[in-house]
Structure formats: C-alpha cells, structure tokens
Short mmCIF file of C-alpha atoms and ligand atoms in Angstrom, two decimals:
data_model
loop_
_atom_site.label_atom_id
_atom_site.label_comp_id
_atom_site.label_asym_id
_atom_site.label_seq_id
_atom_site.Cartn_x
_atom_site.Cartn_y
_atom_site.Cartn_z
CA MET O 1 0.00 0.00 0.00
CA LYS O 2 2.76 2.39 1.04
CA LYS O 3 4.70 1.46 -2.08
CA ASN O 4 1.65 2.15 -4.22
CA ALA O 5 1.18 5.54 -2.64
CA LEU O 6 4.80 6.42 -3.32
CA PHE O 7 4.44 5.30 -6.91
CA LEU O 8 1.32 7.42 -7.28
CA LEU O 9 3.10 10.46 -5.89
CA LEU O 10 6.01 9.98 -8.30
CA PHE O 11 3.57 9.57 -11.15
CA ILE O 12 1.77 12.79 -10.22
CA ALA O 13 5.08 14.64 -9.89
CA THR O 14 6.08 13.50 -13.39
CA ILE O 15 2.84 14.61 -15.04
CA SER O 16 2.91 17.86 -13.12
CA SER O 17 6.35 18.82 -14.26
CA ALA O 18 5.37 18.24 -17.90
CA GLN O 19 6.28 21.40 -19.77
CA ASN O 20 3.75 23.48 -21.64
CA ASN O 21 4.19 26.10 -24.36
CA LEU O 22 2.91 29.07 -22.39
CA PRO O 23 5.15 32.16 -21.93
CA LYS O 24 6.68 32.12 -18.46
CA PRO O 25 8.11 34.71 -16.08
CA THR O 26 11.84 35.07 -15.61
CA LYS O 27 13.19 34.51 -12.10
CA ALA O 28 13.31 38.29 -11.52
CA GLN O 29 9.71 38.70 -12.75
CA LEU O 30 8.53 35.85 -10.55
CA ALA O 31 10.15 37.54 -7.54
CA TRP O 32 8.51 40.83 -8.62
CA HIS O 33 5.05 39.18 -8.50
CA GLY O 34 5.79 38.33 -4.87
CA MET O 35 6.27 42.04 -4.06
CA GLU O 36 2.55 42.81 -4.60
CA PHE O 37 2.45 46.23 -2.89
CA TYR O 38 5.08 48.95 -2.62
CA LEU O 39 5.36 52.73 -2.47
CA PHE O 40 6.13 55.37 -5.08
CA MET O 41 7.60 58.69 -3.97
CA HIS O 42 7.41 61.78 -6.14
CA PHE O 43 9.84 64.31 -4.74
CA GLY O 44 11.83 67.17 -6.29
CA PRO O 45 11.51 70.87 -7.19
CA ASN O 46 7.75 70.40 -7.80
CA THR O 47 7.38 69.69 -4.08
CA PHE O 48 8.45 73.31 -3.48
CA THR O 49 6.80 75.04 -6.47
CA ASP O 50 3.41 73.35 -6.13
CA LEU O 51 3.65 72.10 -9.72
CA GLU O 52 3.08 68.65 -11.21
CA TRP O 53 5.28 69.13 -14.27
CA GLY O 54 8.21 71.45 -13.61
CA HIS O 55 9.45 73.54 -16.54
CA GLY O 56 13.09 72.65 -16.07
CA ASN O 57 14.15 76.26 -15.41
CA GLU O 58 13.40 76.24 -11.67
CA LYS O 59 16.26 77.60 -9.57
CA GLU O 60 18.14 74.79 -7.82
CA GLU O 61 18.10 76.73 -4.55
CA ILE O 62 14.37 76.09 -4.12
CA PHE O 63 15.11 72.43 -3.32
CA ASN O 64 15.73 72.56 0.43
CA PRO O 65 13.96 69.85 2.46
CA ALA O 66 15.09 71.02 5.91
CA LYS O 67 14.08 67.90 7.84
CA LEU O 68 14.49 65.21 5.18
CA ASP O 69 14.56 61.80 6.83
CA CYS O 70 14.53 58.72 4.59
CA ASN O 71 14.38 56.51 7.70
CA GLN O 72 10.96 58.03 8.39
CA TRP O 73 9.85 57.19 4.82
CA CYS O 74 10.95 53.60 5.38
CA ARG O 75 9.23 53.34 8.75
CA VAL O 76 6.01 54.49 7.12
CA ALA O 77 6.47 51.96 4.29
CA LYS O 78 7.07 49.18 6.81
CA ALA O 79 4.04 50.17 8.88
CA ALA O 80 1.97 50.05 5.67
CA GLY O 81 3.22 46.55 4.87
CA ALA O 82 4.79 47.84 1.64
CA LYS O 83 7.77 45.86 0.39
CA GLY O 84 9.77 48.57 -1.38
CA ILE O 85 10.08 52.21 -2.44
CA ILE O 86 10.50 53.66 -5.94
CA ILE O 87 11.76 57.28 -5.95
CA THR O 88 11.69 59.89 -8.73
CA ALA O 89 15.46 60.24 -9.06
CA LYS O 90 14.80 62.59 -12.00
CA HIS O 91 11.36 63.81 -13.07
CA HIS O 92 10.56 65.63 -16.32
CA ASP O 93 12.10 68.89 -14.99
CA GLY O 94 15.51 67.20 -15.18
CA PHE O 95 16.50 67.88 -11.55
CA CYS O 96 18.64 65.04 -10.22
CA LEU O 97 18.17 63.92 -6.61
CA TRP O 98 21.80 62.74 -6.71
CA PRO O 99 24.87 64.84 -7.59
CA SER O 100 25.16 63.59 -11.17
CA LYS O 101 28.35 64.49 -13.05
CA PHE O 102 26.27 64.70 -16.20
CA SER O 103 24.00 67.58 -15.21
CA LYS O 104 24.25 71.02 -13.65
CA HIS O 105 20.73 70.82 -12.29
CA THR O 106 21.10 68.62 -9.20
CA VAL O 107 21.09 68.49 -5.38
CA ARG O 108 24.73 69.67 -5.60
CA GLU O 109 23.61 73.05 -6.96
CA SER O 110 20.86 73.35 -4.32
CA LYS O 111 21.02 74.88 -0.84
CA TRP O 112 20.13 71.61 0.85
CA LYS O 113 23.03 70.54 3.09
CA ASP O 114 25.11 73.25 1.36
CA GLY O 115 25.10 71.18 -1.80
CA ASN O 116 26.46 68.07 -0.08
CA GLY O 117 23.18 66.16 0.13
CA ASP O 118 22.28 63.05 -1.86
CA VAL O 119 18.71 61.72 -1.63
CA LEU O 120 19.50 58.48 -3.48
CA LYS O 121 22.36 57.72 -1.10
CA GLU O 122 20.18 58.32 1.96
CA LEU O 123 17.20 56.39 0.63
CA SER O 124 19.15 53.39 -0.66
CA ALA O 125 20.89 53.12 2.74
CA ALA O 126 17.58 53.45 4.62
CA CYS O 127 15.91 50.80 2.42
CA LYS O 128 18.78 48.42 3.17
CA LYS O 129 18.45 49.12 6.89
CA TYR O 130 14.70 48.46 6.88
CA GLY O 131 14.76 45.47 4.52
CA LEU O 132 12.90 47.24 1.72
CA LYS O 133 13.59 46.90 -2.00
CA PHE O 134 14.89 50.07 -3.63
CA GLY O 135 13.64 51.21 -7.03
CA VAL O 136 14.37 54.23 -9.20
CA TYR O 137 12.21 56.29 -11.55
CA ILE O 138 14.25 58.17 -14.10
CA SER O 139 12.38 60.24 -16.65
CA PRO O 140 13.81 59.98 -20.15
CA TRP O 141 12.03 63.25 -20.96
CA ASP O 142 14.19 66.10 -19.65
CA ARG O 143 13.03 69.73 -19.82
CA ASN O 144 16.34 71.08 -18.53
CA HIS O 145 19.24 69.25 -20.10
CA PRO O 146 20.94 71.34 -22.83
CA ASP O 147 21.74 68.20 -24.84
CA TYR O 148 18.17 66.95 -24.87
CA GLY O 149 16.97 66.54 -28.47
CA SER O 150 20.40 65.46 -29.75
CA GLU O 151 22.27 62.14 -29.96
CA ILE O 152 24.49 63.30 -27.05
CA TYR O 153 21.52 63.07 -24.68
CA ASN O 154 21.40 59.30 -25.20
CA ASP O 155 24.97 59.20 -23.82
CA VAL O 156 23.86 61.42 -20.91
CA PHE O 157 20.97 59.09 -20.11
CA VAL O 158 23.20 56.01 -20.26
CA ASN O 159 25.79 57.74 -18.06
CA MET O 160 23.16 58.74 -15.51
CA MET O 161 21.81 55.20 -15.30
CA THR O 162 25.38 53.92 -14.96
CA GLU O 163 25.97 56.29 -12.02
CA ILE O 164 22.77 55.16 -10.35
CA PHE O 165 23.39 51.44 -10.78
CA THR O 166 27.04 51.72 -9.79
CA ASN O 167 26.64 53.93 -6.73
CA TYR O 168 23.25 53.11 -5.27
CA GLY O 169 22.51 49.50 -6.18
CA PRO O 170 21.09 46.97 -5.99
CA ILE O 171 18.22 48.57 -7.88
CA TRP O 172 15.27 46.22 -7.86
CA GLU O 173 12.96 48.06 -10.30
CA LEU O 174 13.75 50.76 -12.85
CA TRP O 175 10.91 53.00 -14.00
CA TRP O 176 11.00 54.63 -17.43
CA ASP O 177 8.19 57.15 -17.61
CA GLY O 178 6.29 57.31 -20.89
CA ALA O 179 5.64 61.09 -20.94
CA ASN O 180 7.70 62.52 -23.77
CA GLY O 181 7.72 66.15 -24.86
CA GLU O 182 10.13 68.83 -26.05
CA GLY O 183 13.31 69.79 -24.25
CA PRO O 184 14.56 73.35 -23.50
CA ASN O 185 15.52 73.92 -27.16
CA GLY O 186 12.10 72.88 -28.44
CA LYS O 187 13.42 69.59 -29.82
CA LYS O 188 12.15 66.11 -29.11
CA GLN O 189 14.50 63.27 -28.35
CA VAL O 190 14.93 60.15 -30.44
CA TYR O 191 15.70 57.61 -27.71
CA ASP O 192 18.01 54.66 -28.18
CA TRP O 193 15.89 52.18 -26.23
CA ALA O 194 17.87 49.15 -27.35
CA ARG O 195 21.04 50.71 -25.93
CA PHE O 196 19.30 51.76 -22.70
CA LYS O 197 18.03 48.24 -22.16
CA LYS O 198 21.41 46.69 -22.94
CA THR O 199 23.07 49.05 -20.45
CA VAL O 200 20.72 48.02 -17.64
CA ARG O 201 20.98 44.32 -18.43
CA GLN O 202 24.78 44.57 -18.34
CA LEU O 203 24.91 46.61 -15.15
CA SER O 204 22.21 44.77 -13.27
CA PRO O 205 20.67 41.67 -14.87
CA ASN O 206 18.21 41.16 -11.99
CA THR O 207 16.61 44.61 -12.22
CA VAL O 208 13.10 44.56 -13.64
CA ILE O 209 12.44 47.38 -16.12
CA PHE O 210 9.06 49.09 -16.22
CA SER O 211 7.69 51.20 -19.06
CA ASP O 212 4.27 51.34 -20.70
CA VAL O 213 5.44 48.38 -22.83
CA GLY O 214 7.97 46.62 -20.63
CA PRO O 215 10.40 44.95 -21.35
CA ASP O 216 9.70 43.35 -17.93
CA ILE O 217 6.71 45.15 -16.41
CA ARG O 218 3.96 47.07 -18.22
CA TRP O 219 1.76 50.02 -17.31
CA CYS O 220 -1.81 48.98 -16.49
CA GLY O 221 -3.18 51.62 -18.88
CA ASN O 222 -4.53 54.12 -16.30
CA GLU O 223 -3.29 56.13 -13.35
CA ASN O 224 -6.17 55.08 -11.10
CA GLY O 225 -4.49 51.90 -9.88
CA ILE O 226 -6.98 49.55 -11.51
CA ALA O 227 -6.09 46.40 -13.44
CA GLY O 228 -8.48 44.76 -15.88
CA THR O 229 -11.02 42.24 -14.60
CA THR O 230 -9.37 40.17 -17.30
CA ASN O 231 -5.66 40.54 -16.76
CA TRP O 232 -3.22 38.49 -18.82
CA ASN O 233 0.42 38.66 -17.84
CA THR O 234 1.22 38.27 -21.51
CA LEU O 235 1.57 41.05 -24.09
CA ASN O 236 2.68 41.54 -27.68
CA ILE O 237 5.21 44.34 -27.91
CA ASP O 238 6.92 43.72 -31.23
CA GLY O 239 6.94 47.04 -33.10
CA PHE O 240 6.12 49.13 -30.01
CA GLU O 241 8.36 51.58 -28.12
CA PRO O 242 8.11 53.12 -24.65
CA GLY O 243 6.48 56.55 -24.66
CA LEU O 244 6.06 56.70 -28.40
CA HIS O 245 4.04 53.87 -29.68
CA ALA O 246 2.16 51.56 -27.34
CA PRO O 247 -0.83 49.23 -27.58
CA THR O 248 -4.16 50.90 -26.65
CA THR O 249 -4.74 51.53 -22.96
CA ASP O 250 -7.46 48.84 -23.03
CA THR O 251 -4.92 46.32 -24.25
CA LEU O 252 -2.41 47.40 -21.61
CA ASN O 253 -5.15 46.98 -19.02
CA ALA O 254 -6.11 43.44 -20.03
CA GLY O 255 -2.93 42.15 -21.70
CA ASN O 256 -3.11 39.86 -24.74
CA VAL O 257 -4.64 36.44 -24.21
CA ASN O 258 -2.14 34.92 -26.60
CA GLY O 259 0.60 37.46 -25.98
CA LYS O 260 4.09 36.38 -26.88
CA TYR O 261 5.96 37.83 -23.88
CA TRP O 262 5.46 37.68 -20.12
CA ILE O 263 5.02 41.39 -19.22
CA PRO O 264 2.72 41.72 -16.20
CA ALA O 265 0.82 44.87 -15.23
CA GLU O 266 1.74 47.30 -12.48
CA CYS O 267 -0.97 49.64 -11.18
CA ASP O 268 0.33 53.11 -10.26
CA VAL O 269 -1.89 55.51 -8.38
CA SER O 270 -1.40 58.36 -5.91
CA ILE O 271 -2.74 58.44 -2.36
CA ARG O 272 -3.63 62.08 -3.14
CA PRO O 273 -5.00 63.68 -6.34
CA GLY O 274 -1.50 64.83 -7.42
CA TRP O 275 1.73 62.89 -7.76
CA PHE O 276 3.72 65.58 -5.92
CA TYR O 277 2.92 67.04 -2.50
CA HIS O 278 0.51 69.99 -2.47
CA LYS O 279 -0.61 71.56 0.77
CA ALA O 280 -4.09 72.13 -0.66
CA GLU O 281 -4.55 68.34 -0.95
CA GLU O 282 -3.98 67.63 2.73
CA ASP O 283 -7.66 66.76 3.21
CA LYS O 284 -7.87 64.72 0.00
CA VAL O 285 -5.79 61.75 1.12
CA LYS O 286 -7.52 58.47 0.23
CA THR O 287 -9.13 56.66 3.15
CA PRO O 288 -8.06 53.17 4.29
CA GLU O 289 -11.32 51.82 2.79
CA GLN O 290 -10.58 53.46 -0.59
CA LEU O 291 -7.07 52.00 -0.51
CA PHE O 292 -8.51 48.57 0.28
CA GLN O 293 -10.76 48.83 -2.79
CA LEU O 294 -7.69 49.67 -4.88
CA TYR O 295 -5.93 46.65 -3.43
CA LEU O 296 -8.82 44.40 -4.52
CA LYS O 297 -8.73 45.93 -8.02
CA SER O 298 -4.96 45.64 -8.51
CA VAL O 299 -3.36 42.90 -6.41
CA GLY O 300 -6.74 41.15 -6.36
CA ARG O 301 -6.64 40.99 -10.16
CA GLY O 302 -3.15 39.58 -10.42
CA ALA O 303 -1.25 42.88 -10.80
CA ASN O 304 1.05 44.76 -8.39
CA LEU O 305 0.07 47.98 -6.63
CA LEU O 306 2.48 50.94 -6.76
CA LEU O 307 1.00 53.50 -4.38
CA ASN O 308 2.43 57.02 -4.51
CA VAL O 309 2.97 58.76 -1.16
CA PRO O 310 4.70 62.12 -1.75
CA PRO O 311 6.99 63.57 0.95
CA ASP O 312 6.28 67.23 1.80
CA GLY O 313 8.58 70.28 1.62
CA ASN O 314 10.24 69.31 4.89
CA GLY O 315 11.18 65.99 3.33
CA LEU O 316 8.76 64.02 5.50
CA ILE O 317 5.62 61.99 4.91
CA THR O 318 2.72 63.78 6.56
CA LYS O 319 0.67 62.39 9.41
CA PHE O 320 -2.38 62.31 7.11
CA ASP O 321 -0.78 59.94 4.62
CA SER O 322 0.84 57.75 7.26
CA ALA O 323 -2.44 57.42 9.21
CA ALA O 324 -4.24 56.31 6.02
CA LEU O 325 -1.50 53.77 5.31
CA VAL O 326 -1.57 52.32 8.81
CA GLY O 327 -5.38 52.06 8.55
CA PHE O 328 -5.04 50.31 5.18
CA LYS O 329 -2.60 47.78 6.68
CA LYS O 330 -4.98 47.12 9.55
CA LEU O 331 -7.86 46.40 7.13
CA ARG O 332 -5.70 43.89 5.23
CA ASP O 333 -4.48 42.24 8.41
CA GLU O 334 -7.95 41.93 9.88
CA SER O 335 -9.52 40.75 6.63
CA PHE O 336 -6.96 38.08 5.85
CA LYS O 337 -6.17 36.85 9.35
CA ASN O 338 -8.41 33.79 9.56
CA ASN O 339 -8.08 31.57 6.49
CA LEU O 340 -11.18 29.40 6.68
CA ALA O 341 -9.99 27.15 3.85
CA LEU O 342 -7.59 25.54 6.32
CA LYS O 343 -10.63 24.01 8.00
CA ALA O 344 -12.09 22.57 4.79
CA LYS O 345 -11.42 19.32 2.98
CA ALA O 346 -10.23 19.83 -0.59
CA LEU O 347 -11.03 17.41 -3.41
CA ILE O 348 -11.12 17.32 -7.15
CA THR O 349 -14.43 15.88 -8.23
CA SER O 350 -15.59 14.88 -11.66
CA SER O 351 -18.68 13.12 -13.02
CA ASP O 352 -17.21 9.70 -12.30
CA SER O 353 -14.81 10.14 -9.43
CA ILE O 354 -13.68 12.04 -6.40
CA LYS O 355 -9.96 12.44 -6.09
CA PHE O 356 -7.46 13.96 -3.84
CA ARG O 357 -4.87 15.47 -6.12
CA GLY O 358 -2.48 18.01 -4.69
CA LEU O 359 -2.92 20.57 -2.00
CA VAL O 360 -4.66 23.91 -2.45
CA ASN O 361 -5.36 24.71 1.17
CA ASP O 362 -2.09 24.06 2.95
CA LYS O 363 -0.63 27.60 3.04
CA ASN O 364 2.11 26.37 0.76
CA VAL O 365 2.28 27.86 -2.74
CA SER O 366 4.78 25.30 -3.95
CA THR O 367 2.19 22.51 -3.73
CA PHE O 368 -0.70 22.69 -6.19
CA ALA O 369 -3.70 20.92 -7.65
CA GLU O 370 -3.69 20.16 -11.33
CA ILE O 371 -6.82 20.12 -13.45
CA THR O 372 -6.22 17.78 -16.36
CA ASP O 373 -9.74 17.96 -17.79
CA CYS O 374 -11.04 21.46 -17.29
CA LYS O 375 -14.57 20.81 -18.60
CA ASN O 376 -15.08 17.91 -16.23
CA GLU O 377 -13.12 18.49 -13.04
CA ILE O 378 -14.07 20.76 -10.19
CA ILE O 379 -12.18 21.78 -7.08
CA GLN O 380 -14.38 21.31 -4.07
CA LEU O 381 -13.77 22.63 -0.59
CA HIS O 382 -16.10 20.90 1.82
CA PHE O 383 -16.74 22.45 5.22
CA LYS O 384 -17.72 20.01 7.97
CA LYS O 385 -19.54 22.84 9.74
CA SER O 386 -21.48 25.50 7.75
CA THR O 387 -19.18 28.52 7.49
CA LYS O 388 -19.98 32.15 6.69
CA ILE O 389 -17.78 33.43 3.86
CA ASN O 390 -17.68 36.32 1.36
CA CYS O 391 -14.16 36.22 -0.07
CA VAL O 392 -12.11 33.65 -1.96
CA ILE O 393 -8.49 34.09 -3.01
CA LEU O 394 -7.11 31.91 -5.78
CA LYS O 395 -3.51 31.63 -6.91
CA GLU O 396 -2.26 30.08 -10.09
CA LYS O 397 1.15 28.45 -10.34
CA ILE O 398 2.41 31.20 -12.63
CA LYS O 399 5.93 29.81 -12.66
CA ASP O 400 4.50 27.46 -15.31
CA GLY O 401 2.58 30.22 -17.12
CA GLN O 402 -0.95 31.57 -16.92
CA ALA O 403 -3.68 29.20 -18.04
CA VAL O 404 -7.09 29.98 -16.53
CA GLN O 405 -9.32 31.81 -19.00
CA LYS O 406 -12.72 31.50 -17.41
CA PHE O 407 -13.88 30.05 -14.10
CA TYR O 408 -16.63 30.43 -11.60
CA VAL O 409 -16.87 30.27 -7.88
CA GLN O 410 -19.94 28.47 -6.59
CA VAL O 411 -21.01 28.82 -2.97
CA ARG O 412 -23.77 26.63 -1.64
CA ASN O 413 -25.66 25.19 1.28
CA ASN O 414 -28.69 22.91 1.27
CA LYS O 415 -31.04 25.84 0.49
CA GLN O 416 -29.09 28.25 -1.66
CA LEU O 417 -26.57 28.18 -4.48
CA GLU O 418 -24.82 31.19 -6.04
CA ASN O 419 -22.35 31.40 -8.93
CA TYR O 420 -19.78 34.12 -9.54
CA ILE O 421 -18.20 34.08 -12.99
CA ASN O 422 -14.68 35.40 -13.49
CA SER O 423 -12.02 35.24 -16.18
CA THR O 424 -8.28 35.22 -15.36
CA ILE O 425 -6.47 34.34 -12.13
CA GLY O 426 -2.69 34.75 -12.49
CA ASN O 427 -0.63 35.54 -9.41
CA LYS O 428 -3.70 36.23 -7.27
CA ARG O 429 -7.41 36.63 -7.76
CA ILE O 430 -9.59 37.98 -4.99
CA VAL O 431 -13.28 37.26 -5.54
CA THR O 432 -15.74 38.84 -3.10
CA PHE O 433 -19.53 38.34 -2.93
CA PRO O 434 -22.43 38.78 -0.51
CA ALA O 435 -21.82 36.68 2.61
CA LEU O 436 -23.33 33.18 2.78
CA GLU O 437 -23.15 30.28 5.25
CA VAL O 438 -21.72 27.55 3.04
CA ASP O 439 -21.23 23.81 3.23
CA ASP O 440 -19.32 23.69 -0.03
CA LEU O 441 -17.27 25.99 -2.17
CA MET O 442 -16.75 24.79 -5.74
CA ILE O 443 -14.39 26.15 -8.39
CA TYR O 444 -15.49 25.30 -11.93
CA PHE O 445 -13.04 25.93 -14.75
CA LEU O 446 -14.78 26.74 -18.02
CA GLU O 447 -11.76 27.52 -20.18
CA GLY O 448 -8.05 26.95 -19.76
CA LYS O 449 -5.18 27.39 -22.19
CA GLU O 450 -3.23 24.44 -20.84
CA ARG O 451 -3.46 22.24 -17.79
CA ILE O 452 -4.56 24.44 -14.94
CA LYS O 453 -2.40 24.54 -11.83
CA ILE O 454 -3.89 26.09 -8.71
CA SER O 455 -1.34 26.54 -5.98
CA GLU O 456 -3.53 27.96 -3.26
CA ILE O 457 -7.13 28.74 -2.36
CA GLU O 458 -7.85 30.89 0.70
CA VAL O 459 -11.30 31.63 2.06
CA TYR O 460 -12.33 34.52 4.33
CA TYR O 461 -15.19 36.32 5.87
CA ILE O 462 -14.25 40.01 5.60
CA ASN O 463 -16.20 43.03 6.83
CA ASP O 464 -19.27 43.26 4.57
CA ASN O 465 -18.45 46.93 3.78
CA LEU O 466 -15.11 45.90 2.31
CA THR O 467 -16.27 43.61 -0.51
CA GLU O 468 -15.46 44.89 -4.01
CA LYS O 469 -17.59 47.87 -5.05
C1 FUL Y 501 3.39 60.25 -15.69
C2 FUL Y 501 4.11 61.56 -15.35
O1 FUL Y 501 3.91 62.54 -16.35
C3 FUL Y 501 3.56 62.01 -14.01
O2 FUL Y 501 4.12 63.25 -13.61
C4 FUL Y 501 3.88 60.93 -12.99
O3 FUL Y 501 5.27 60.81 -12.82
C5 FUL Y 501 3.28 59.59 -13.43
C6 FUL Y 501 3.62 58.46 -12.53
O4 FUL Y 501 3.70 59.27 -14.73
O5 FUL Y 501 3.69 59.82 -16.96
#
C-alpha cells in the first residue's frame, strides 16, 4: 500500500512537471510578483513650487527639504506593509536627486546641506536598513538638459543610469516614464531604447524594467491603480516603443490572451489627487477603505500595486498619509487573518470520481492541484460545519505560465446556491460576494489554455463593507 502511494506520488510529480508552451516569467519577474504592494515617492523641485510638471528652469536653490529623513519614509512603508520604495530620481524637470556628473541641475547646486546632500544615497541606505527593496524612476524626458533633443543626450541618459546602478545598487525596479515632450531647445528626443536596455541588463541583470510596454513590467493603462477584470500577464510588444508607440490603454489593461511575452501589469496611483505634494490636498488623502478597494482591483486581479505617497517640503511623509497607510494595513491584516480554507477538505471531483490530487489549502504555494480535464473536473472545498464566507483568493502556479481563461466560484448550502463568474487568475485573484453560510465551495473551470495549476485557495469572511464595489 505504502509502495503504491509512493508510486502514485512519483507519477503525479512526473505529469505535473510536464512542460507546456505558455510564456513564463523570468526569475526576476517571478520575484517581482511576490512584491505585490510597494510605495512610489514623487519628490523634487515640484514639491516646493506646487507644480506637477516642472518647466526645467526652476532655480536649484528652491530644493531645500530642511528635515528630510529617509528613515521616516521607510518606517512608514514598513508600517503600511509595503515591500519597497521607488523614488523619482529625475522627473521631467531634469533635476537630479543625486549629484550627477552629467547635469548642472542637481542636489549639488541646491542649498540643501550646502550642496552636499544626496537623496538616493540616503534612501538606498535606509531601504537596506529596513529590509525594503529600492527602485528608481528616471524620466527619459528632460526639460532642462541642454543636450536633450540630440544624440548626445542618449549618452547622458546612459551615463546617468550607470551612475545610479554603480553607486546606489542593488536597484530592484527601474521605472521609465512614458511622458515625452520637447526639451529646452524645443526639440524632441529620439531615444536609443535598445542601448538603454542593454546598459541596464549589463549593469544589473536582476533589475526589472518598467515602461508602458515593458520589457519586464507594463503600465496597467490608467493612473487610477486599476487592473483589468481580465488581466493576462502576456503582451505583444513587437513594433512598439516606450512613450512613443504603445498598444491601446485597453490592451495594456487586459494584456493579450495569446501574448508572446510575459510582461505583467503594475498599477500606479497616488494616495492624493496629485503625484507631488501639495498643501491644498492635505484633506484629499484616500481613506483606508478606498485603498482597500484599490488593493482588490490591482493585487486582487493579479497585478502589483504601486502606491504614490509624496513627501512634503520638509522631506517628510505627513501624518495624514501615514495614518491612512496604517489604517489600510490594519484592514488587510484583519480581513486576511483567519483563512477558513484551512478548515475545509479539498477534493477534485468529476462526473465519475472524487480524487485527492495536490494541496490547495495548505498555506504552501509550492504545492498545487492540477486540473487535467477542465470541462469535467471541479475543485471542491467541503466544510464540515457550515461557514460564513464572502471572499475567496485563488492563486495560479504562474511559474509554469498563466492558463485559466474562465472560471466560476460556486457557494452553496442545502437551500441556496450562487455562482460568480470570473475570467483570469494569475498571481492572485480575490473574488468577493455577498456573505453566505456555506457547506461547499466549488471552483469550476470553463476555459483553460493548458493544464490548470492552482497553488492555493484561501477563504475569508471580511467586513461586509469591504467587498469589491
Ligand atoms: C506620468 C508623469 O507625467 C507624471 O508626472 C507621474 O510621474 C506619473 C507616474 O507618470 O507619466
């Protein structure tokens, strides 16, 4: 009997490892999926001029954050449960938050610390201290640099990235903004994207590069932090270029079902109306409940959430933003504390059999259940005692690609049965619905591109006010 069981396990392991033809994430992309939620920080001359897009001719002396404390930024990020920080090292106004040798418009020319300050140095050190990943936004568009609009600017951009990667690494994510206008001489730049990408790959092969069209991470198509209800991690980018020529925003939002490359979506959104700090927006900080909704519509749809929290003119995150972030963390902690799936028995049932095949409710994402016949097999979670639920989290084994195209969650007891149809799963899918006391939770798969691999199913009863609106 024992021998048979061992044989069966080996057999299952062999089928499970069978390769498919789906696009797959690289190791760095897979690790990126695990980051789920992190902070964006827009900081620079705009913080002091009350602008969103600086003109590039702002005097350097205006940049003077008297109390700047990157440790405080990191403490806030930690308290929010964020896993990293991406900082605007250079926004469109061209001002560099580090003393770049390739510009005369930097912290070195400012009054801050008599020109001896370096925000990237302080933030990269603080991130290391607090165990946060460090990412850098560097705008290709530059409204200050005298060489912008000429071939020389491509050298400048490469040199700036080289400085950043050499002096402040490791850089986990690099953000190339898509906005692209004229420089100080009225000329537009023809970017050498192939060279930029090669430079980054050479300097730091594990950095993931974001732009509207990848190469590693794509824009979700809006600045509201909302991924598509259908969200493929795959996209076709042949013939497209960052900032110039991208698929439609609808396509960026949903991905391409048969996309050739693994380029998952990142949802960027600000905690306030603007990206930079504005005193007038102090009472417009999103509430913990609004942030929770954004979480459901980004992370809960298989994307990552990049939430912007802009430091103020003192160089600190305000008490309004940090209170909202702490409240947001509390809502997540309370909602996802008690995984009711751990109390259920999981089976794969089909018209002619009931099988136990792999674990979906063991808190271990490396084990998984495989659906070999998607029209016929159902995952069933049976609760010995009727249990009130309104939230199901599903995770696909994306290491082997993304397969689920259409599925539905069925909740039922001996009097009532409700179905909730959904499309993709990917890294994580959070499905919420009106609460019901259930005996069984069934997952029916209607369409799958390949064999479906579900690594985890979690079940919760969250506050009724928090279900997806
Ligand atoms: C946009 C920029 O123009 C905004 O200023 C901001 O940085 C946002 C995240 O990306 O393209």
